[in-house]
Structures are given as structure tokens and as C-alpha cells.
mmCIF file of C-alpha atoms in Angstrom:
data_model
loop_
_atom_site.group_PDB
_atom_site.id
_atom_site.type_symbol
_atom_site.label_atom_id
_atom_site.label_comp_id
_atom_site.label_asym_id
_atom_site.label_seq_id
_atom_site.Cartn_x
_atom_site.Cartn_y
_atom_site.Cartn_z
ATOM 1 C CA MET A 1 -24.351 23.414 23.022
ATOM 2 C CA LYS A 2 -25.023 24.831 19.565
ATOM 3 C CA LYS A 3 -21.701 23.465 18.301
ATOM 4 C CA ALA A 4 -22.513 19.984 19.586
ATOM 5 C CA LEU A 5 -25.896 20.039 17.863
ATOM 6 C CA LEU A 6 -24.331 21.043 14.568
ATOM 7 C CA LEU A 7 -22.133 17.927 14.540
ATOM 8 C CA ILE A 8 -25.132 15.620 14.115
ATOM 9 C CA PRO A 9 -26.346 16.918 10.723
ATOM 10 C CA LEU A 10 -22.733 17.164 9.530
ATOM 11 C CA LEU A 11 -22.150 13.484 10.284
ATOM 12 C CA PHE A 12 -25.290 12.530 8.369
ATOM 13 C CA PHE A 13 -24.120 14.740 5.506
ATOM 14 C CA PHE A 14 -20.766 12.962 5.235
ATOM 15 C CA GLU A 15 -22.337 9.497 5.496
ATOM 16 C CA ASN A 16 -24.791 10.435 2.715
ATOM 17 C CA CYS A 17 -21.840 11.510 0.582
ATOM 18 C CA PHE A 18 -20.480 7.964 0.903
ATOM 19 C CA SER A 19 -23.704 6.566 -0.548
ATOM 20 C CA GLN A 20 -23.968 9.184 -3.274
ATOM 21 C CA SER A 21 -20.425 8.486 -4.456
ATOM 22 C CA GLY A 22 -20.996 4.733 -4.246
ATOM 23 C CA TRP A 23 -18.853 4.130 -1.150
ATOM 24 C CA VAL A 24 -20.508 2.592 1.924
ATOM 25 C CA ARG A 25 -18.824 2.359 5.315
ATOM 26 C CA GLN A 26 -18.452 -1.147 6.768
ATOM 27 C CA ASN A 27 -18.317 -2.165 10.419
ATOM 28 C CA SER A 28 -14.718 -3.218 11.049
ATOM 29 C CA GLY A 29 -15.207 -3.664 14.790
ATOM 30 C CA THR A 30 -11.979 -1.812 15.570
ATOM 31 C CA THR A 31 -10.589 1.694 15.925
ATOM 32 C CA SER A 32 -7.041 0.604 15.085
ATOM 33 C CA ASN A 33 -5.376 2.186 12.066
ATOM 34 C CA LEU A 34 -5.512 -0.167 9.069
ATOM 35 C CA TYR A 35 -2.490 -0.067 6.760
ATOM 36 C CA SER A 36 -3.236 -2.638 4.070
ATOM 37 C CA VAL A 37 -6.230 -4.485 2.615
ATOM 38 C CA GLY A 38 -6.176 -7.439 0.225
ATOM 39 C CA PHE A 39 -8.924 -9.611 -1.264
ATOM 40 C CA ILE A 40 -8.688 -13.125 -2.644
ATOM 41 C CA ASN A 41 -12.055 -12.808 -4.374
ATOM 42 C CA ALA A 42 -15.218 -10.733 -4.024
ATOM 43 C CA THR A 43 -16.071 -12.295 -0.651
ATOM 44 C CA THR A 44 -12.827 -13.192 1.158
ATOM 45 C CA GLY A 45 -10.439 -10.477 2.284
ATOM 46 C CA VAL A 46 -7.977 -9.464 4.992
ATOM 47 C CA CYS A 47 -6.957 -6.150 6.610
ATOM 48 C CA VAL A 48 -3.856 -5.575 8.759
ATOM 49 C CA GLY A 49 -2.855 -2.664 10.968
ATOM 50 C CA THR A 50 -1.566 -1.303 14.248
ATOM 51 C CA GLY A 51 -1.067 -3.426 17.335
ATOM 52 C CA GLY A 52 -0.842 -6.642 15.339
ATOM 53 C CA ILE A 53 -4.472 -6.477 14.273
ATOM 54 C CA ILE A 54 -5.630 -8.791 11.476
ATOM 55 C CA LEU A 55 -9.234 -8.710 10.272
ATOM 56 C CA LYS A 56 -10.851 -11.236 7.938
ATOM 57 C CA THR A 57 -14.158 -11.279 6.065
ATOM 58 C CA THR A 58 -15.801 -14.115 4.155
ATOM 59 C CA ASN A 59 -18.913 -12.195 3.080
ATOM 60 C CA GLY A 60 -17.501 -9.196 1.251
ATOM 61 C CA GLY A 61 -17.038 -7.127 4.392
ATOM 62 C CA THR A 62 -20.524 -7.394 5.874
ATOM 63 C CA ASN A 63 -18.738 -8.876 8.897
ATOM 64 C CA TRP A 64 -15.071 -8.494 9.803
ATOM 65 C CA ILE A 65 -13.697 -10.991 12.333
ATOM 66 C CA GLN A 66 -10.469 -10.354 14.217
ATOM 67 C CA GLN A 67 -7.830 -13.072 13.790
ATOM 68 C CA SER A 68 -4.904 -13.691 16.140
ATOM 69 C CA SER A 69 -1.525 -12.697 14.753
ATOM 70 C CA GLY A 70 0.184 -13.630 18.017
ATOM 71 C CA TYR A 71 1.927 -10.231 18.102
ATOM 72 C CA THR A 72 1.213 -6.663 19.165
ATOM 73 C CA LEU A 73 3.643 -5.164 16.649
ATOM 74 C CA ASN A 74 2.302 -2.889 13.904
ATOM 75 C CA ILE A 75 1.646 -4.790 10.656
ATOM 76 C CA ARG A 76 2.233 -2.479 7.691
ATOM 77 C CA SER A 77 1.906 -4.493 4.482
ATOM 78 C CA LEU A 78 -0.002 -7.459 3.063
ATOM 79 C CA SER A 79 0.625 -9.646 -0.001
ATOM 80 C CA VAL A 80 -1.761 -12.233 -1.492
ATOM 81 C CA THR A 81 -0.564 -14.839 -4.003
ATOM 82 C CA SER A 82 -2.621 -16.327 -6.823
ATOM 83 C CA SER A 83 -2.849 -19.607 -4.888
ATOM 84 C CA TYR A 84 -4.225 -17.731 -1.866
ATOM 85 C CA SER A 85 -1.246 -17.773 0.473
ATOM 86 C CA LEU A 86 -1.019 -14.559 2.511
ATOM 87 C CA TYR A 87 2.072 -12.762 3.776
ATOM 88 C CA ALA A 88 2.377 -9.736 6.062
ATOM 89 C CA CYS A 89 5.216 -7.676 7.503
ATOM 90 C CA GLY A 90 5.743 -4.920 10.036
ATOM 91 C CA ASP A 91 7.755 -3.536 12.922
ATOM 92 C CA SER A 92 10.769 -5.172 14.608
ATOM 93 C CA GLY A 93 11.409 -7.423 11.632
ATOM 94 C CA LEU A 94 8.012 -9.107 11.730
ATOM 95 C CA VAL A 95 7.145 -11.302 8.709
ATOM 96 C CA LEU A 96 4.085 -13.561 8.894
ATOM 97 C CA LYS A 97 2.520 -16.203 6.630
ATOM 98 C CA SER A 98 -0.940 -17.751 6.471
ATOM 99 C CA ALA A 99 -1.697 -20.845 4.408
ATOM 100 C CA ASP A 100 -5.367 -21.102 5.444
ATOM 101 C CA LEU A 101 -6.823 -17.857 4.082
ATOM 102 C CA GLY A 102 -5.816 -15.770 7.065
ATOM 103 C CA VAL A 103 -7.173 -17.862 9.929
ATOM 104 C CA THR A 104 -3.788 -18.779 11.461
ATOM 105 C CA TRP A 105 -0.447 -16.998 11.078
ATOM 106 C CA THR A 106 3.140 -18.182 11.521
ATOM 107 C CA ARG A 107 6.222 -15.993 11.883
ATOM 108 C CA LEU A 108 8.778 -16.647 9.146
ATOM 109 C CA ASN A 109 12.468 -17.209 9.771
ATOM 110 C CA LEU A 110 13.784 -13.714 9.091
ATOM 111 C CA ILE A 111 15.232 -12.308 12.320
ATOM 112 C CA LYS A 112 15.895 -8.590 11.789
ATOM 113 C CA PRO A 113 14.652 -6.877 14.986
ATOM 114 C CA ARG A 114 16.170 -3.520 13.996
ATOM 115 C CA TYR A 115 14.113 -3.334 10.796
ATOM 116 C CA ARG A 116 10.708 -1.781 10.367
ATOM 117 C CA PHE A 117 9.489 -3.638 7.319
ATOM 118 C CA ASN A 118 7.320 -1.367 5.147
ATOM 119 C CA SER A 119 6.520 -3.699 2.257
ATOM 120 C CA VAL A 120 6.195 -7.391 1.447
ATOM 121 C CA PHE A 121 5.543 -8.755 -2.042
ATOM 122 C CA PHE A 122 5.332 -12.414 -3.053
ATOM 123 C CA VAL A 123 5.338 -13.145 -6.783
ATOM 124 C CA ASN A 124 4.218 -16.717 -6.131
ATOM 125 C CA ASP A 125 4.281 -19.204 -3.255
ATOM 126 C CA SER A 126 8.075 -19.503 -3.475
ATOM 127 C CA ILE A 127 9.560 -16.125 -4.445
ATOM 128 C CA GLY A 128 9.048 -13.105 -2.239
ATOM 129 C CA TYR A 129 10.636 -9.840 -1.147
ATOM 130 C CA VAL A 130 10.524 -7.748 2.006
ATOM 131 C CA GLY A 131 12.123 -4.376 2.713
ATOM 132 C CA GLY A 132 12.019 -1.383 5.012
ATOM 133 C CA ILE A 133 14.157 0.855 7.174
ATOM 134 C CA ASP A 134 16.798 0.240 9.815
ATOM 135 C CA SER A 135 15.260 1.693 12.967
ATOM 136 C CA HIS A 136 18.660 2.793 14.307
ATOM 137 C CA PHE A 137 19.155 5.022 11.250
ATOM 138 C CA ASP A 138 22.680 3.756 10.687
ATOM 139 C CA PHE A 139 23.857 5.959 7.805
ATOM 140 C CA ASN A 140 26.738 3.587 7.049
ATOM 141 C CA LEU A 141 24.382 0.735 6.195
ATOM 142 C CA PRO A 142 23.285 0.215 2.586
ATOM 143 C CA ASN A 143 19.631 -0.062 1.655
ATOM 144 C CA GLN A 144 18.993 -3.794 1.935
ATOM 145 C CA ILE A 145 16.058 -5.911 0.874
ATOM 146 C CA PHE A 146 15.523 -9.577 1.660
ATOM 147 C CA LYS A 147 14.512 -12.277 -0.815
ATOM 148 C CA THR A 148 13.268 -15.843 -0.405
ATOM 149 C CA LEU A 149 13.091 -18.631 -2.980
ATOM 150 C CA ASP A 150 11.383 -21.185 -0.746
ATOM 151 C CA GLY A 151 8.290 -19.474 0.600
ATOM 152 C CA GLY A 152 10.047 -17.804 3.507
ATOM 153 C CA SER A 153 11.959 -20.742 4.993
ATOM 154 C CA SER A 154 15.266 -19.029 4.185
ATOM 155 C CA TRP A 155 16.256 -15.512 3.119
ATOM 156 C CA ASP A 156 19.131 -13.769 1.333
ATOM 157 C CA SER A 157 19.955 -10.081 1.734
ATOM 158 C CA ILE A 158 20.460 -7.899 -1.344
ATOM 159 C CA GLN A 159 22.280 -4.550 -1.237
ATOM 160 C CA THR A 160 20.459 -2.030 -3.427
ATOM 161 C CA ASP A 161 22.548 1.138 -2.962
ATOM 162 C CA PRO A 162 25.649 2.415 -1.118
ATOM 163 C CA GLY A 163 25.618 3.330 2.567
ATOM 164 C CA TRP A 164 23.437 6.433 2.297
ATOM 165 C CA GLY A 165 20.878 5.642 4.961
ATOM 166 C CA GLY A 166 18.384 4.601 2.277
ATOM 167 C CA TYR A 167 15.271 2.556 2.863
ATOM 168 C CA THR A 168 12.548 0.723 0.934
ATOM 169 C CA VAL A 169 9.012 2.109 0.918
ATOM 170 C CA SER A 170 7.172 -0.346 -1.372
ATOM 171 C CA PHE A 171 7.553 -3.158 -3.932
ATOM 172 C CA PHE A 172 5.705 -4.278 -7.030
ATOM 173 C CA PHE A 173 6.685 -7.322 -9.122
ATOM 174 C CA LEU A 174 5.083 -8.500 -12.364
ATOM 175 C CA THR A 175 7.223 -11.626 -12.717
ATOM 176 C CA PRO A 176 9.892 -13.327 -10.591
ATOM 177 C CA THR A 177 12.525 -11.210 -12.346
ATOM 178 C CA LEU A 178 10.774 -7.939 -13.308
ATOM 179 C CA GLY A 179 9.901 -5.519 -10.545
ATOM 180 C CA TRP A 180 10.035 -1.980 -9.180
ATOM 181 C CA LYS A 181 10.477 -0.428 -5.732
ATOM 182 C CA THR A 182 10.144 3.027 -4.247
ATOM 183 C CA ASP A 183 12.908 4.302 -1.996
ATOM 184 C CA GLY A 184 13.489 6.985 0.587
ATOM 185 C CA ALA A 185 16.702 8.372 2.053
ATOM 186 C CA VAL A 186 17.553 9.602 5.522
ATOM 187 C CA ILE A 187 20.391 11.982 4.626
ATOM 188 C CA VAL A 188 20.955 11.847 0.856
ATOM 189 C CA SER A 189 18.329 12.601 -1.784
ATOM 190 C CA SER A 190 18.265 9.239 -3.528
ATOM 191 C CA GLU A 191 14.508 9.001 -3.234
ATOM 192 C CA GLY A 192 12.429 7.744 -6.130
ATOM 193 C CA VAL A 193 11.682 4.557 -8.023
ATOM 194 C CA SER A 194 14.092 1.877 -9.231
ATOM 195 C CA LYS A 195 13.702 -1.178 -11.457
ATOM 196 C CA THR A 196 15.140 -4.684 -11.552
ATOM 197 C CA SER A 197 15.147 -7.157 -14.438
ATOM 198 C CA ASP A 198 17.070 -9.916 -12.708
ATOM 199 C CA GLY A 199 15.062 -10.706 -9.618
ATOM 200 C CA GLY A 200 16.411 -7.949 -7.426
ATOM 201 C CA LEU A 201 20.139 -8.591 -7.837
ATOM 202 C CA ASN A 202 20.624 -5.245 -9.596
ATOM 203 C CA TRP A 203 18.512 -2.074 -9.436
ATOM 204 C CA THR A 204 18.513 0.962 -11.718
ATOM 205 C CA TYR A 205 17.027 4.310 -10.706
ATOM 206 C CA GLU A 206 14.330 5.391 -13.143
ATOM 207 C CA TYR A 207 13.006 8.552 -11.508
ATOM 208 C CA SER A 208 14.008 10.567 -8.464
ATOM 209 C CA GLN A 209 12.273 13.249 -6.457
ATOM 210 C CA SER A 210 12.004 14.583 -2.931
ATOM 211 C CA PRO A 211 9.825 13.782 -1.027
ATOM 212 C CA PRO A 212 9.777 10.086 -1.984
ATOM 213 C CA PHE A 213 6.940 8.135 -3.552
ATOM 214 C CA ASN A 214 4.684 5.996 -1.426
ATOM 215 C CA THR A 215 3.710 3.187 -3.796
ATOM 216 C CA VAL A 216 4.208 1.851 -7.323
ATOM 217 C CA PHE A 217 1.811 -0.231 -9.442
ATOM 218 C CA PHE A 218 2.203 -1.789 -12.915
ATOM 219 C CA ILE A 219 -0.571 -3.416 -14.945
ATOM 220 C CA ASP A 220 1.905 -4.798 -17.512
ATOM 221 C CA SER A 221 5.581 -4.396 -18.417
ATOM 222 C CA LEU A 222 4.999 -0.948 -19.977
ATOM 223 C CA ASN A 223 2.174 0.773 -18.103
ATOM 224 C CA GLY A 224 2.585 1.810 -14.493
ATOM 225 C CA TRP A 225 1.865 4.513 -11.912
ATOM 226 C CA LEU A 226 3.602 6.117 -8.923
ATOM 227 C CA SER A 227 1.842 7.807 -6.021
ATOM 228 C CA GLY A 228 3.230 10.676 -3.990
ATOM 229 C CA ARG A 229 4.232 10.800 -0.364
ATOM 230 C CA SER A 230 5.092 13.749 1.874
ATOM 231 C CA HIS A 231 7.676 14.287 4.620
ATOM 232 C CA TRP A 232 7.671 18.083 4.862
ATOM 233 C CA GLY A 233 4.126 19.150 4.067
ATOM 234 C CA ASN A 234 1.178 18.070 1.973
ATOM 235 C CA VAL A 235 1.780 17.185 -1.643
ATOM 236 C CA SER A 236 -0.266 15.243 -4.156
ATOM 237 C CA SER A 237 1.586 13.391 -6.873
ATOM 238 C CA ILE A 238 0.713 10.642 -9.344
ATOM 239 C CA LEU A 239 3.016 9.876 -12.260
ATOM 240 C CA ARG A 240 2.362 7.421 -15.083
ATOM 241 C CA THR A 241 4.605 5.653 -17.558
ATOM 242 C CA THR A 242 3.864 3.915 -20.855
ATOM 243 C CA ASP A 243 7.397 2.662 -21.536
ATOM 244 C CA GLY A 244 8.209 0.563 -18.501
ATOM 245 C CA GLY A 245 9.491 3.476 -16.440
ATOM 246 C CA ASN A 246 11.977 5.060 -18.828
ATOM 247 C CA THR A 247 9.895 8.250 -18.799
ATOM 248 C CA TRP A 248 7.229 9.454 -16.361
ATOM 249 C CA LEU A 249 4.391 11.919 -16.929
ATOM 250 C CA ASP A 250 2.654 13.916 -14.214
ATOM 251 C CA SER A 251 -1.073 13.109 -14.023
ATOM 252 C CA SER A 252 -1.751 14.273 -10.469
ATOM 253 C CA PRO A 253 -5.307 14.957 -9.320
ATOM 254 C CA TYR A 254 -6.042 18.452 -8.053
ATOM 255 C CA SER A 255 -5.432 17.873 -4.356
ATOM 256 C CA THR A 256 -2.944 18.977 -1.740
ATOM 257 C CA SER A 257 -3.152 15.688 0.196
ATOM 258 C CA PRO A 258 -0.677 12.841 -0.387
ATOM 259 C CA ILE A 259 -1.811 9.779 -2.353
ATOM 260 C CA LEU A 260 -0.999 6.630 -0.364
ATOM 261 C CA SER A 261 -2.256 3.729 -2.513
ATOM 262 C CA ILE A 262 -3.126 2.904 -6.146
ATOM 263 C CA ASP A 263 -4.897 -0.078 -7.739
ATOM 264 C CA PHE A 264 -5.794 -0.704 -11.395
ATOM 265 C CA ILE A 265 -8.132 -3.428 -12.626
ATOM 266 C CA ASN A 266 -7.102 -2.967 -16.274
ATOM 267 C CA ILE A 267 -4.990 -0.562 -18.292
ATOM 268 C CA ARG A 268 -7.646 2.173 -18.236
ATOM 269 C CA LYS A 269 -9.586 1.839 -14.987
ATOM 270 C CA GLY A 270 -8.003 2.526 -11.613
ATOM 271 C CA TRP A 271 -8.386 4.107 -8.200
ATOM 272 C CA ALA A 272 -6.233 6.016 -5.743
ATOM 273 C CA CYS A 273 -6.744 6.902 -2.088
ATOM 274 C CA GLY A 274 -4.896 9.020 0.416
ATOM 275 C CA GLU A 275 -4.919 11.433 3.272
ATOM 276 C CA SER A 276 -7.841 13.700 4.164
ATOM 277 C CA HIS A 277 -10.446 11.047 3.306
ATOM 278 C CA LEU A 278 -9.732 11.223 -0.435
ATOM 279 C CA ILE A 279 -10.602 8.627 -3.087
ATOM 280 C CA PHE A 280 -10.042 9.210 -6.822
ATOM 281 C CA SER A 281 -10.887 7.175 -9.914
ATOM 282 C CA THR A 282 -9.751 7.198 -13.526
ATOM 283 C CA THR A 283 -11.122 5.620 -16.702
ATOM 284 C CA ASN A 284 -8.355 6.782 -19.069
ATOM 285 C CA SER A 285 -5.181 5.276 -17.623
ATOM 286 C CA GLY A 286 -4.638 8.065 -15.108
ATOM 287 C CA ILE A 287 -4.574 10.942 -17.573
ATOM 288 C CA ASN A 288 -7.472 12.425 -15.594
ATOM 289 C CA TRP A 289 -8.650 11.662 -12.065
ATOM 290 C CA ILE A 290 -12.137 12.189 -10.621
ATOM 291 C CA GLN A 291 -12.528 12.899 -6.910
ATOM 292 C CA GLN A 292 -15.159 10.596 -5.357
ATOM 293 C CA THR A 293 -15.237 11.772 -1.713
ATOM 294 C CA LEU A 294 -15.161 15.094 0.106
ATOM 295 C CA ILE A 295 -12.094 16.257 2.017
ATOM 296 C CA GLN A 296 -12.111 15.469 5.740
ATOM 297 C CA GLU A 297 -8.986 16.316 7.719
ATOM 298 C CA GLY A 298 -7.598 13.639 10.001
ATOM 299 C CA ILE A 299 -9.111 10.666 8.161
ATOM 300 C CA ASN A 300 -6.506 8.936 6.013
ATOM 301 C CA TYR A 301 -7.222 6.076 3.630
ATOM 302 C CA ARG A 302 -4.047 4.008 3.309
ATOM 303 C CA SER A 303 -4.934 1.092 1.015
ATOM 304 C CA VAL A 304 -7.264 0.398 -1.912
ATOM 305 C CA CYS A 305 -8.079 -2.997 -3.458
ATOM 306 C CA PHE A 306 -10.469 -3.966 -6.284
ATOM 307 C CA THR A 307 -11.473 -7.485 -7.320
ATOM 308 C CA ASP A 308 -13.293 -6.415 -10.507
ATOM 309 C CA SER A 309 -14.322 -3.219 -12.290
ATOM 310 C CA LEU A 310 -17.175 -2.563 -9.811
ATOM 311 C CA THR A 311 -16.202 -4.082 -6.461
ATOM 312 C CA GLY A 312 -13.535 -2.582 -4.232
ATOM 313 C CA TRP A 313 -12.518 -1.524 -0.740
ATOM 314 C CA VAL A 314 -10.430 1.166 0.940
ATOM 315 C CA ALA A 315 -9.043 0.895 4.471
ATOM 316 C CA GLY A 316 -7.478 3.488 6.718
ATOM 317 C CA ASP A 317 -7.200 5.180 10.068
ATOM 318 C CA SER A 318 -9.494 4.554 13.047
ATOM 319 C CA GLY A 319 -10.678 1.253 11.606
ATOM 320 C CA ARG A 320 -12.286 2.848 8.541
ATOM 321 C CA ILE A 321 -13.263 0.430 5.767
ATOM 322 C CA LEU A 322 -15.396 1.527 2.812
ATOM 323 C CA LYS A 323 -16.802 -0.659 0.037
ATOM 324 C CA THR A 324 -18.205 0.052 -3.415
ATOM 325 C CA THR A 325 -20.157 -2.233 -5.732
ATOM 326 C CA ASN A 326 -20.828 0.268 -8.502
#
């Protein structure tokens, strides 16, 4: 009985820490794990996650309304274009599109049921990329990504390495031709980040490590960041580059938990979130990181998104969504 009573003040303590650090928990209305969050502006945003769940808000997250994806497959990644088209991808080759700000969703014509798509990225309404892992773990297959030039009506496959059982973890494109992706490998250590300058036709490895990186983000053609990911134990890793990825410098925060998502609003100000309830911020391009929340095991924040220098959200496991306005 004493242990049960102690949980009540502890819960209040952690909720107060949200307010003190400037992060306030929102009512998502779900306990599903949320993998990706994206906002069109300071009021309209979408979250996607397990079981095909799609949540939408039109009032900055005060209310989140569940939308019908039409599927019960896990949705793992979300991409928002500048003209407000939304794309999502997930398990069993699922790729979805919404042209009405996330109210209705249509499955795109990319039939790859063996693929678990980890990442989708649309540069504009026409050009987009999707990639992931072959669920049969066929070591003879090359790492393939899929590209569309017509908004998802048709797709071409692009081979990005030999048949090493490789897979794509995440994408980031600045222009239709200039982009980066993080890779993992099932049996050969070809994990790291690679770069393309010709729209994905050719890729060059820039940095390799094991375990692989989880996500990559660039604010311009020179300045970018990589966040760490763990297969065999906890590891925290953030690298930064100032020369387009030719060299990478370690700027990891002091944490043993993996960093799962990064977002920068300008070249100096950015945020990172990850496992164990962690959120970090930087005001000097990632040279130093400040921890904004206390460690809580079992609560993982998987995606962070800011619309300006003050307003942002993180989303994660068990339907957790936090918002800051300061």
C-alpha cells in the first residue's frame, strides 16, 4: 500500500517538470505508439503511429481527432510538402497520400508487401522517395529505394548498394537532387550516412559506424546533423557537419539513451528527442546540448517538430504528445 501511495506524488512531480521545462502534455486520445509528427503551421498538424492510427489537430494540439487511414498496419513516417500535401509510409509496403490536410488518405500505387517502409520524404508535390527493409531479410537483395516523379502515381526502384542485406532508415532532401540517407545492414557493417547529388541515382558513403544512425537533418547544403540509434545496447550519438558531410564532429549530449529525432529551425537553434523521455535543445548549432526533461525509463519520444523558434511538439510511445510555446 505504501508503494502505491508513493506513485501519486511522483506523477505530480514529473508533470510539474514538464511545465517547468516549458513542455506541456497534450491529450492525444490514444495509447498507441506515435512514430512521427508533422505540422503545416502553428495550428494544423498530424501524428501517425501503430495500428494505422492517424491523428489531426487544427488548434495547435488542444484537441487531436483520429482520422481513418483505412489500414491497421503500423505507419512509421510522415512527410509534409510546402503546398500542404501529406505522405505517410509503413509496414507491408504501405504508402499513403492526403491532399486535404490529413482528413482523407489514399494508398499510392507502390505494391511492395515484403517491405517495411521506414521513411518517406517528398521534396515537392511531384518528387518523393520511400525506403525501408525487406522483411524476409534476403541477403542477396541490394538496398533499394523507390522514387516518384509524379506525386506517387508511378515509381522507379533505385539500387543503392550491393546485395549486403542493407536497408534504409531515414531520408532528408534539400532539393530534388541533393539529399542524404541513413542506412543499416543486416550482415555487413555498411551502416552510416550517404549522400546523393543527382536525385538518388548515385550514393556516396560519407560516414560509417555501428550501430547505425536513426535520422539525418540538414538546414542548408553545408550544415547538418546525425542522430544515433542502438541495436545492441543504449548509446547516445549526435554528429554535426559544416561542410556538407565531408567531415563529421561528435557533439553528443551526455546521455546513455539513443537520440531518435532532430529538428532545427535555423542554423543555431535545434532540438533532439529520444528514448527514456529525453528532450534536448541547442542554441549554438549543436556544439552543446541542454537536457530539458528528466529521465524516465520506458517512455520514448520518437519525433520532434517545430514551426518557429518557440512552438514545437514531440510525440512518442503510449500516445504521448508534448507541446512547448516558450
